[in-house]
Amino acid sequence: MASLRALRLSALTRVNSPVSRLVARTYSTKWLGRRLRCEHVLDSRHSAYQAAESLIGLKERLAELIPEKQEEVKWVKKELGAKVLGEVTVDQAYGGMRGIKGMIWEGSVLDADEGIQFHGYTIPDCQKKLPAADGGEEPLPEGLFWLLVTGEIPTKEQVKLVSTEWAARSALPSFVEELIDRCPNTLHPMSQFALAVTALQHESTFAKAYAAGTNKSKYWDSTYEDSMDLIAKLPNIAGRIYRNVFKDGKVPTIDMDKDYSYNLSKLLGYSDNKDFVELIRLYLTIHSDHEGGNVSAHTGIVSLEAATFYVCDSDSLFPTIPQTHLVGSALSDPYLSFAAGLNGLAGPLHGLANQEVLRWIIHMKDELGSTEVSDEQIKEYIWKTLKGGQVVPGYGHAVLRVGIYVFDVRLGNSLVWFGQYLAEKTDPRYTAQREFALKHLPTDPMFKLVSQLYNIVPGVLNEHGKTKNPWPNVDAHSGVLLQYYGLVEQDYYTVLFGVSRSLGVLAQLIWDRALGMPLERPKSYSTAHIKKMFANK
Ligand code: NMX
Ligand code: MLT
């Protein structure tokens, strides 16, 4: 949305399906019952099991939806398969494939102006509609996962089922615990994270089913099982890494009656602070998914329908639409695929930016000697960063763009004045975190500094003239919230991003297998080939 601040910055005149619910429900409740029994659960968990009998669980709802979706995709391919989504220029081939439309991603779509929508729901919609914990206000990420998988808003009871199921599946094999314990504290937490997830591949139901010759129509089932297991185990991995690297190495246990975010907070050592737990619920919800083209999603799991390029008369490269995938598309199981995505998330232009932001701010504070700094001092610090050939972390985005609004003023039929302005298009994930801070930590000096930067950085980046979107992204705000509650270890921040990102990419991987998405293999050219292609044109 356009804002006055932006004007100030640059107001320049320049169904239910046929699949039987009963069969599916029986399957799921049996599964839950088996899990709960074999893990020697207590009465409280049995009551969750009994409640499950009267509920439609996630897997049975998914089983209902799959045939419908398969039919829908079949129809789209038959009726629309020959339509052209867009052209590809040589600039795009050299420019990180920005803007190339060649990918299918079901859970979310990123609008360049308005930001992310999960099956059409914005972040404020999710905050209103997704179930919250008792006494809490922020959405439970379990509900967001349900939404990503099914496209539907779950009931509170359905969300509770997911919490119970994730807690029940959360235990790590001892060799993975030992592997994490043997990592040197100097190994970056993201490397430990990817290592542990790769090692968990030992448990993969999908890999075992594939080796046993399972029919491809069943791939989604074991992918679902792996995905649920993997998501469930992430708090234990993340908590263990945090405790080993930054604390005394003692890891608390998962509380079987609590939600996922509470348990992650508990393992980190912050569950006594209910505001921190609420922050983690919000954090895990908003970092979960950002459509398919971002590095972590694209690397790990994506279903890219891109780019067998052919030359056309207009000197452009046009994509045809063969369906292709990346790591997951090779039928690498969810563990291998997600580990690949984590390695992408660990890059400083992607998820690692959240640690870089706080470092950069703390460095500025130290250099300027206080959190009470003038706008002029901040501008100088930003310019120093830019002149040093570095990026300002937390600002800019590869898809989100500023809106350019053109306006005119008329008297009767006469045009008196016209102009254009660049409208503020702040990442809604930044806005959600800012609102959280305004509610919970309005006077925190570091939050005030982040707010001051929000007023200054876009103007400087505009003046610098390179960045296509000078507004903050999600990473500009997350660190300051975590440090307020005592989680000050910046090197750890991207691990939390990674826990959240599992929800989006694994939801998609389940659908990739259900829809039978093929191996991803876009076409590439050498510079010499491109020159030759257009030599006489
Ligand atoms: N500070 C300085 N220069 C920037 C910035 C920034 N924050 N953002 C973009 N630019 C430069 C960019 O490096 C490029 O320069 P050059 O032509 O010399 O290569 C130019 O502006 C055009 O870049 P854009 O088209 O605006 O952005 P692009 O799509 O290439 O990159 C980012 C997007 C996100 C990588 C970029 O904005 C950036 O490096 N931001 C800082 C790092 C960051 O916050 N990353 C986190 C993104 C969110 N996430 O979680 O993944
Ligand atoms: C993300 O959340 O993945 C980032 O904002 C990067 C992106 O969308 O390209």
XYZ file of C-alpha atoms and ligand atoms in Angstrom:
597
model
C 0.000 0.000 0.000
C 1.152 3.463 -0.755
C 2.095 5.522 2.259
C 2.839 9.104 3.102
C 6.328 8.066 4.092
C 6.871 6.851 0.556
C 5.546 10.120 -0.778
C 8.030 11.937 1.411
C 10.775 9.653 0.162
C 10.170 10.093 -3.474
C 7.188 12.229 -4.292
C 8.993 13.356 -7.345
C 7.456 15.008 -10.249
C 9.596 12.853 -11.764
C -15.542 -30.781 -1.990
C -15.818 -33.095 -0.912
C -14.193 -35.921 -2.894
C -15.349 -39.430 -3.750
C -12.599 -40.980 -1.611
C -14.135 -42.560 1.410
C -13.635 -40.509 4.531
C -14.195 -43.585 6.610
C -11.345 -45.576 5.102
C -8.977 -42.650 5.336
C -9.967 -41.808 8.877
C -9.476 -45.358 10.022
C -6.016 -45.362 8.490
C -4.973 -42.185 10.199
C -6.341 -42.906 13.615
C -4.782 -46.346 13.479
C -1.487 -44.755 12.659
C -1.757 -42.252 15.459
C -2.825 -44.948 17.867
C 0.119 -47.146 16.908
C 2.561 -44.291 17.315
C 1.158 -43.256 20.620
C 1.151 -46.795 21.981
C 4.605 -47.730 20.821
C 6.060 -44.622 22.382
C 4.508 -45.533 25.759
C 2.399 -42.477 25.989
C 0.466 -41.347 28.959
C -3.244 -40.850 29.413
C -3.258 -37.318 28.145
C -2.051 -38.439 24.768
C -4.649 -41.181 24.664
C -7.338 -38.555 25.044
C -5.910 -36.821 21.986
C -6.112 -40.176 20.233
C -9.759 -40.587 21.209
C -10.490 -37.065 19.979
C -8.801 -37.997 16.724
C -11.416 -40.636 16.029
C -14.091 -38.021 15.498
C -11.890 -35.772 13.383
C -10.701 -35.647 9.848
C -6.915 -35.592 10.149
C -4.421 -34.033 7.765
C -3.462 -37.195 5.934
C -7.032 -38.259 5.298
C -7.961 -34.802 4.056
C -4.934 -34.906 1.769
C -5.970 -38.331 0.492
C -9.371 -36.861 -0.344
C -7.898 -33.915 -2.148
C -5.300 -35.722 -4.254
C -7.649 -37.275 -6.859
C -9.414 -33.904 -7.292
C -6.163 -32.071 -7.769
C -4.818 -34.708 -10.147
C -7.946 -34.231 -12.274
C -7.591 -30.450 -12.122
C -3.952 -30.545 -13.228
C -4.795 -33.022 -15.975
C -7.462 -30.607 -17.207
C -5.116 -27.578 -17.034
C -2.433 -29.429 -18.987
C -4.906 -30.586 -21.623
C -6.743 -27.303 -22.070
C -4.019 -24.761 -21.339
C -0.851 -26.727 -21.921
C 0.049 -24.888 -25.122
C -0.462 -21.376 -23.706
C 2.632 -19.179 -23.403
C 3.464 -17.921 -19.905
C 6.077 -15.411 -21.040
C 9.215 -14.860 -23.021
C 12.796 -15.209 -21.823
C 15.427 -12.698 -22.807
C 19.178 -13.142 -22.872
C 19.371 -10.615 -20.002
C 17.219 -12.902 -17.884
C 19.396 -15.895 -18.690
C 22.374 -13.916 -17.350
C 20.327 -12.225 -14.623
C 19.593 -15.067 -12.249
C 16.420 -15.968 -14.198
C 14.570 -13.033 -12.544
C 10.973 -12.884 -13.643
C 11.007 -16.044 -15.746
C 7.638 -17.661 -15.295
C 8.335 -21.344 -15.388
C 7.403 -22.918 -12.133
C 4.428 -24.449 -10.363
C 4.130 -23.908 -6.601
C 0.820 -24.663 -4.955
C 1.128 -23.335 -1.401
C 1.872 -19.681 -1.929
C 2.172 -16.976 -4.547
C 4.310 -13.874 -4.108
C 2.775 -10.712 -5.485
C 5.509 -8.225 -6.364
C 3.497 -5.372 -4.826
C 1.542 -6.951 -2.013
C 3.827 -9.732 -0.782
C 3.129 -13.326 0.078
C -0.255 -15.032 0.098
C -0.726 -18.598 1.300
C -3.483 -20.116 -0.848
C -4.801 -16.586 -1.207
C -4.569 -15.674 2.490
C -2.339 -12.745 3.440
C -0.351 -12.714 6.669
C -2.975 -10.532 8.439
C -5.652 -12.983 7.178
C -3.681 -15.864 8.689
C -3.340 -13.965 11.945
C -7.107 -13.584 12.041
C -8.218 -16.970 10.744
C -5.690 -19.608 11.786
C -6.196 -21.088 15.257
C -4.061 -19.655 18.067
C -2.919 -21.369 21.237
C -5.093 -21.037 24.352
C -4.361 -17.598 25.749
C -2.310 -16.669 22.677
C -3.011 -14.502 19.668
C -0.495 -15.479 17.025
C -1.311 -18.262 14.556
C -0.009 -21.729 15.281
C 2.360 -22.859 12.482
C 0.653 -26.258 12.598
C -2.396 -24.494 11.156
C -0.313 -22.834 8.478
C 1.081 -26.234 7.482
C -2.455 -27.566 7.230
C -3.349 -24.590 5.042
C -0.291 -25.106 2.832
C -1.071 -28.794 2.328
C -4.838 -28.579 1.865
C -5.611 -24.973 0.923
C -8.084 -24.941 3.821
C -8.231 -23.275 7.229
C -8.192 -26.032 9.864
C -10.237 -26.157 13.031
C -8.578 -25.794 16.407
C -9.023 -29.535 16.961
C -7.324 -30.388 13.684
C -4.410 -28.154 14.612
C -4.202 -29.892 17.962
C -3.977 -33.223 16.151
C -1.004 -31.962 14.169
C 0.689 -30.705 17.375
C 0.153 -34.089 19.004
C 1.422 -35.947 15.974
C 4.547 -33.806 15.668
C 5.336 -34.232 19.356
C 4.859 -38.000 19.032
C 7.225 -38.183 16.047
C 9.874 -35.879 17.514
C 12.508 -38.289 18.863
C 15.904 -38.402 17.130
C 17.802 -41.619 16.510
C 20.732 -41.743 18.920
C 23.333 -41.716 16.153
C 22.013 -38.337 14.968
C 22.236 -36.960 18.503
C 25.804 -38.245 18.721
C 26.641 -36.770 15.344
C 25.460 -33.325 16.457
C 27.275 -33.693 19.791
C 30.525 -34.468 17.966
C 30.427 -31.327 15.831
C 32.953 -28.715 16.923
C 31.296 -25.610 18.373
C 33.062 -23.645 15.687
C 31.108 -25.386 12.913
C 28.379 -22.957 11.864
C 24.938 -23.961 13.232
C 23.534 -24.061 9.689
C 26.189 -26.583 8.627
C 25.379 -28.708 11.671
C 21.698 -28.397 10.815
C 22.124 -29.579 7.210
C 24.447 -32.358 8.368
C 21.917 -33.672 10.903
C 19.049 -33.539 8.401
C 21.131 -35.417 5.835
C 21.969 -38.068 8.432
C 18.274 -38.492 9.261
C 17.908 -39.804 5.723
C 18.800 -43.131 7.302
C 15.171 -43.197 8.499
C 13.554 -42.384 5.172
C 10.325 -44.269 4.528
C 10.314 -42.986 0.960
C 13.818 -44.306 0.217
C 12.883 -47.695 1.640
C 9.595 -47.809 -0.256
C 11.360 -46.852 -3.486
C 13.986 -49.545 -2.973
C 11.192 -52.049 -2.382
C 9.686 -51.142 -5.743
C 6.624 -49.169 -4.620
C 4.281 -48.068 -7.379
C 4.731 -44.372 -8.210
C 1.066 -43.693 -7.452
C 1.974 -44.319 -3.790
C 5.010 -42.025 -3.621
C 3.050 -39.255 -1.959
C 2.240 -41.486 1.023
C 5.826 -42.163 2.089
C 6.788 -38.572 1.188
C 4.072 -37.412 3.576
C 5.328 -39.735 6.310
C 8.923 -38.559 5.865
C 7.849 -34.926 5.794
C 5.845 -35.220 9.004
C 8.717 -37.063 10.698
C 11.260 -34.541 9.500
C 9.283 -31.466 10.572
C 8.581 -33.124 13.924
C 12.277 -33.808 14.563
C 13.541 -30.332 13.703
C 13.028 -28.814 17.195
C 15.176 -31.592 18.664
C 17.900 -30.952 16.082
C 17.695 -27.163 16.377
C 17.542 -27.281 20.180
C 20.502 -29.645 20.443
C 22.660 -27.484 18.184
C 21.786 -24.366 20.191
C 22.464 -26.045 23.542
C 25.754 -27.536 22.368
C 27.145 -24.447 20.695
C 25.945 -21.732 23.038
C 24.904 -23.374 26.329
C 25.806 -26.352 28.505
C 24.812 -29.085 26.053
C 21.880 -30.289 28.177
C 18.767 -30.646 26.029
C 15.307 -30.633 27.671
C 12.624 -33.048 26.517
C 9.655 -32.399 24.261
C 6.386 -31.856 26.114
C 3.867 -34.172 24.451
C 0.876 -31.967 25.273
C 2.280 -28.750 23.922
C 2.394 -27.149 20.527
C 5.380 -27.144 18.188
C 6.492 -23.579 18.951
C 6.262 -24.068 22.687
C 8.452 -27.158 22.361
C 10.999 -25.414 20.159
C 11.105 -22.562 22.697
C 11.476 -25.081 25.512
C 14.414 -26.799 23.845
C 16.072 -23.431 23.345
C 15.379 -22.527 26.988
C 12.819 -19.729 26.562
C 9.424 -21.385 27.080
C 8.900 -19.659 30.428
C 8.425 -16.435 28.541
C 4.999 -16.640 26.908
C 5.729 -13.644 24.694
C 8.788 -15.413 23.281
C 6.659 -18.483 22.537
C 4.163 -16.221 20.768
C 7.024 -14.699 18.790
C 8.143 -18.158 17.671
C 4.576 -18.978 16.576
C 4.531 -15.841 14.460
C 8.107 -16.368 13.247
C 7.519 -19.962 12.132
C 4.312 -18.960 10.369
C 5.651 -16.029 8.366
C 9.010 -17.552 7.321
C 7.448 -20.800 6.110
C 6.910 -20.259 2.422
C 7.719 -17.628 -0.214
C 6.567 -19.343 -3.391
C 8.931 -21.598 -5.331
C 11.698 -19.505 -6.836
C 13.629 -18.524 -3.697
C 16.920 -20.335 -3.293
C 15.956 -22.689 -0.450
C 12.703 -23.814 -2.062
C 14.092 -23.961 -5.554
C 17.236 -25.864 -4.587
C 15.563 -28.369 -2.419
C 12.299 -29.285 -3.793
C 10.948 -27.267 -6.559
C 8.808 -28.274 -9.440
C 10.057 -26.031 -12.166
C 8.188 -26.085 -15.374
C 10.776 -24.223 -17.217
C 12.870 -23.593 -19.963
C 13.614 -25.716 -22.841
C 14.496 -22.562 -24.721
C 14.164 -22.199 -28.414
C 15.012 -19.302 -30.605
C 12.242 -17.266 -32.071
C 12.125 -14.502 -34.627
C 11.846 -11.711 -32.089
C 15.394 -12.462 -30.903
C 14.116 -13.710 -27.588
C 14.306 -17.050 -25.937
C 10.943 -18.533 -25.207
C 10.288 -21.243 -22.687
C 8.317 -24.287 -23.642
C 6.639 -25.987 -20.741
C 8.114 -29.361 -19.974
C 7.738 -30.043 -16.284
C 10.974 -30.427 -14.423
C 12.223 -30.505 -10.827
C 15.480 -30.026 -8.899
C 16.887 -32.088 -5.981
C 13.492 -33.494 -5.007
C 12.712 -34.042 -8.673
C 15.447 -36.682 -8.829
C 13.291 -38.569 -6.296
C 15.823 -37.750 -3.622
C 13.803 -38.220 -0.442
C 12.550 -35.328 1.749
C 15.634 -35.434 4.013
C 18.109 -35.101 1.149
C 15.990 -32.490 -0.585
C 15.455 -30.336 2.491
C 19.137 -30.558 3.461
C 19.991 -29.161 0.021
C 17.533 -26.315 0.600
C 19.123 -25.570 3.987
C 22.514 -25.185 2.359
C 20.979 -22.580 0.061
C 19.299 -20.828 2.969
C 22.709 -20.541 4.631
C 23.894 -18.032 2.013
C 24.184 -14.352 3.101
C 21.996 -13.067 0.269
C 19.240 -15.446 1.419
C 18.465 -16.649 4.952
C 21.828 -15.845 6.497
C 20.918 -12.182 6.004
C 19.076 -12.321 9.349
C 22.349 -12.881 11.222
C 24.087 -10.293 9.038
C 21.453 -7.655 9.849
C 21.956 -7.839 13.584
C 25.719 -7.960 13.211
C 25.625 -4.897 10.990
C 23.420 -3.003 13.454
C 25.555 -3.965 16.449
C 28.672 -2.957 14.540
C 27.067 0.408 13.778
C 26.100 0.881 17.432
C 29.639 0.025 18.537
C 31.220 2.268 15.941
C 28.948 5.190 16.812
C 29.231 4.472 20.514
C 25.513 4.366 21.385
C 22.000 3.362 20.317
C 21.106 7.067 20.452
C 22.450 8.106 17.089
C 21.450 10.856 14.726
C 19.960 10.288 11.280
C 23.056 11.878 9.768
C 25.368 9.416 11.532
C 23.244 6.515 10.305
C 23.312 7.822 6.735
C 27.089 8.022 6.869
C 27.313 4.457 8.141
C 25.053 3.200 5.329
C 27.099 5.053 2.721
C 30.275 3.580 4.173
C 28.792 0.090 3.725
C 27.771 0.826 0.137
C 31.065 2.470 -0.773
C 32.839 -0.567 0.668
C 31.129 -2.625 -2.042
C 28.847 -4.393 0.423
C 25.092 -4.777 0.525
C 22.924 -3.303 3.267
C 21.617 -6.537 4.795
C 17.867 -6.881 5.212
C 16.988 -4.476 2.414
C 15.977 -5.241 -1.164
C 14.292 -8.239 -2.690
C 14.473 -10.226 -5.895
C 10.708 -10.244 -6.450
C 9.098 -7.627 -4.237
C 9.152 -4.313 -6.041
C 8.258 -0.692 -5.391
C 4.990 0.381 -6.940
C 5.233 3.345 -9.287
C 2.064 5.419 -9.217
C 1.387 8.011 -11.885
C -1.031 10.820 -11.046
C -2.290 14.049 -12.519
C -4.198 17.084 -11.272
C -6.860 18.628 -13.525
C -9.005 21.726 -13.388
C -11.989 21.006 -15.564
C -10.478 19.577 -18.704
C -7.083 21.219 -18.231
C -4.120 19.235 -16.999
C -2.470 21.327 -14.274
C 0.205 18.989 -12.946
C 1.277 15.413 -13.239
C 3.897 13.287 -11.675
C 4.683 9.939 -10.203
C 5.752 8.591 -6.879
C 7.341 5.421 -5.657
C 5.006 3.781 -3.202
C 6.268 2.025 -0.124
C 5.990 -1.714 -0.569
C 7.367 -3.113 2.628
C 7.521 -6.901 2.866
C 4.397 -7.815 4.924
C 6.599 -10.175 6.938
C 8.597 -7.139 8.085
C 5.364 -5.325 8.898
C 4.033 -8.266 10.954
C 7.238 -8.314 13.013
C 7.184 -4.539 13.419
C 3.637 -4.742 14.743
C 4.722 -7.439 17.172
C 7.548 -5.182 18.368
C 5.235 -2.175 18.712
C 3.030 -4.309 20.942
C 5.656 -6.118 23.012
C 8.866 -4.052 23.011
C 8.035 -0.515 21.891
C 10.753 1.130 23.959
C 13.594 -1.307 23.298
C 16.587 0.781 22.136
C 17.539 -1.759 19.440
C 13.972 -1.789 18.097
C 14.061 2.000 17.974
C 17.271 1.771 15.977
C 15.673 -0.698 13.554
C 12.760 1.741 13.158
C 15.161 4.615 12.564
C 16.902 2.564 9.870
C 13.509 1.864 8.276
C 13.095 5.627 7.876
C 16.561 6.162 6.434
C 17.863 3.170 4.452
C 15.290 3.315 1.587
C 16.166 6.947 0.854
C 19.898 6.201 0.771
C 19.435 3.113 -1.417
C 17.279 5.174 -3.788
C 19.985 7.815 -3.985
C 22.552 5.070 -4.548
C 20.380 4.197 -7.529
C 20.990 0.489 -7.998
C 18.560 -1.395 -5.795
C 15.241 -2.085 -7.492
C 13.415 -2.270 -4.167
C 14.913 -0.211 -1.331
C 12.427 -1.429 1.296
C 13.207 -3.897 4.087
C 12.647 -7.648 3.737
C 11.820 -10.216 6.411
C 15.406 -10.423 7.702
C 15.632 -6.740 8.616
C 13.478 -7.296 11.682
C 13.707 -10.829 13.013
C 17.039 -10.560 14.865
C 16.039 -7.583 16.945
C 13.024 -9.467 18.298
C 15.047 -12.546 19.206
C 17.791 -10.549 20.931
C 15.182 -8.708 23.023
C 14.184 -11.999 24.642
C 17.799 -13.004 25.249
C 18.482 -15.106 22.147
C 21.448 -12.980 21.202
C 23.526 -15.537 19.295
C 23.220 -14.201 15.754
C 24.952 -17.177 14.120
C 21.978 -19.229 15.192
C 19.199 -17.141 13.654
C 19.103 -18.816 10.240
C 18.454 -22.183 11.899
C 15.075 -20.832 13.030
C 14.378 -19.644 9.487
C 15.243 -23.172 8.324
C 12.865 -24.833 10.804
C 10.096 -22.643 9.456
C 10.985 -23.094 5.777
C 10.502 -26.856 6.151
C 6.752 -26.261 6.328
C 6.521 -24.642 2.914
C 8.932 -26.773 0.960
C 7.799 -30.106 2.369
C 4.132 -29.278 1.765
C 5.099 -28.723 -1.872
C 7.199 -31.875 -2.059
C 4.194 -33.953 -0.982
C 2.196 -32.425 -3.842
C 5.072 -32.895 -6.279
C 4.930 -36.617 -5.610
C 1.120 -36.711 -5.655
C 1.068 -34.951 -9.020
C 3.898 -37.017 -10.445
C 6.105 -34.031 -11.248
C 9.020 -35.117 -13.431
C 12.780 -34.628 -13.231
C 13.785 -30.969 -13.499
C 16.249 -30.194 -16.238
C 16.196 -26.687 -17.754
C 18.199 -25.894 -20.869
C 21.366 -23.827 -20.669
C 23.593 -22.135 -23.245
C 27.169 -20.941 -23.348
C 27.995 -17.312 -24.171
C 29.507 -18.463 -27.444
C 26.293 -20.250 -28.313
C 24.159 -17.203 -27.546
C 26.362 -15.020 -29.771
C 26.138 -17.548 -32.574
C 22.385 -17.837 -32.182
C 21.858 -14.146 -32.815
C 24.820 -13.550 -35.135
C 22.792 -12.417 -38.126
C 19.772 -10.953 -36.399
N 22.336 -3.043 -0.577
C 23.167 -2.662 -1.575
N 22.979 -2.968 -2.865
C 21.870 -3.664 -3.153
C 20.954 -4.064 -2.196
C 21.218 -3.743 -0.856
N 20.423 -4.096 0.142
N 19.972 -4.746 -2.799
C 20.272 -4.793 -4.109
N 21.415 -4.146 -4.318
C 22.141 -4.007 -5.577
C 22.455 -5.394 -6.121
O 23.612 -5.932 -5.489
C 22.634 -5.119 -7.586
O 23.905 -4.534 -7.761
P 24.812 -4.897 -9.054
O 24.038 -4.372 -10.219
O 26.081 -4.195 -8.786
O 24.945 -6.382 -9.091
C 21.569 -4.039 -7.835
O 21.303 -3.419 -6.560
C 20.274 -4.563 -8.398
O 19.795 -5.572 -7.546
P 18.220 -5.877 -7.406
O 17.714 -6.281 -8.751
O 17.542 -4.777 -6.708
O 18.221 -7.085 -6.410
P 18.527 -8.625 -6.720
O 17.259 -9.266 -7.180
O 19.706 -8.791 -7.597
O 18.942 -9.166 -5.291
C 18.786 -9.354 -2.943
C 18.007 -9.291 -4.255
C 17.823 -9.708 -1.827
C 19.818 -10.463 -3.051
C 19.452 -7.978 -2.711
O 18.459 -6.992 -2.562
C 20.384 -7.982 -1.527
O 21.550 -8.369 -1.680
N 19.888 -7.570 -0.295
C 20.692 -7.616 0.885
C 20.785 -9.047 1.412
C 19.458 -9.488 1.982
O 18.809 -8.790 2.731
N 19.044 -10.722 1.637
C 17.850 -11.312 2.211
C 16.699 -11.495 1.216
C 15.519 -12.103 1.902
N 15.737 -13.500 2.265
O 15.487 -13.883 3.362
O 16.164 -14.301 1.459
C 12.474 -15.881 1.077
O 11.734 -15.836 2.052
O 12.718 -16.966 0.518
C 13.168 -14.635 0.640
O 12.400 -13.514 0.843
C 13.809 -14.716 -0.706
C 12.918 -14.795 -1.905
O 11.701 -14.875 -1.832
O 13.503 -14.748 -3.018
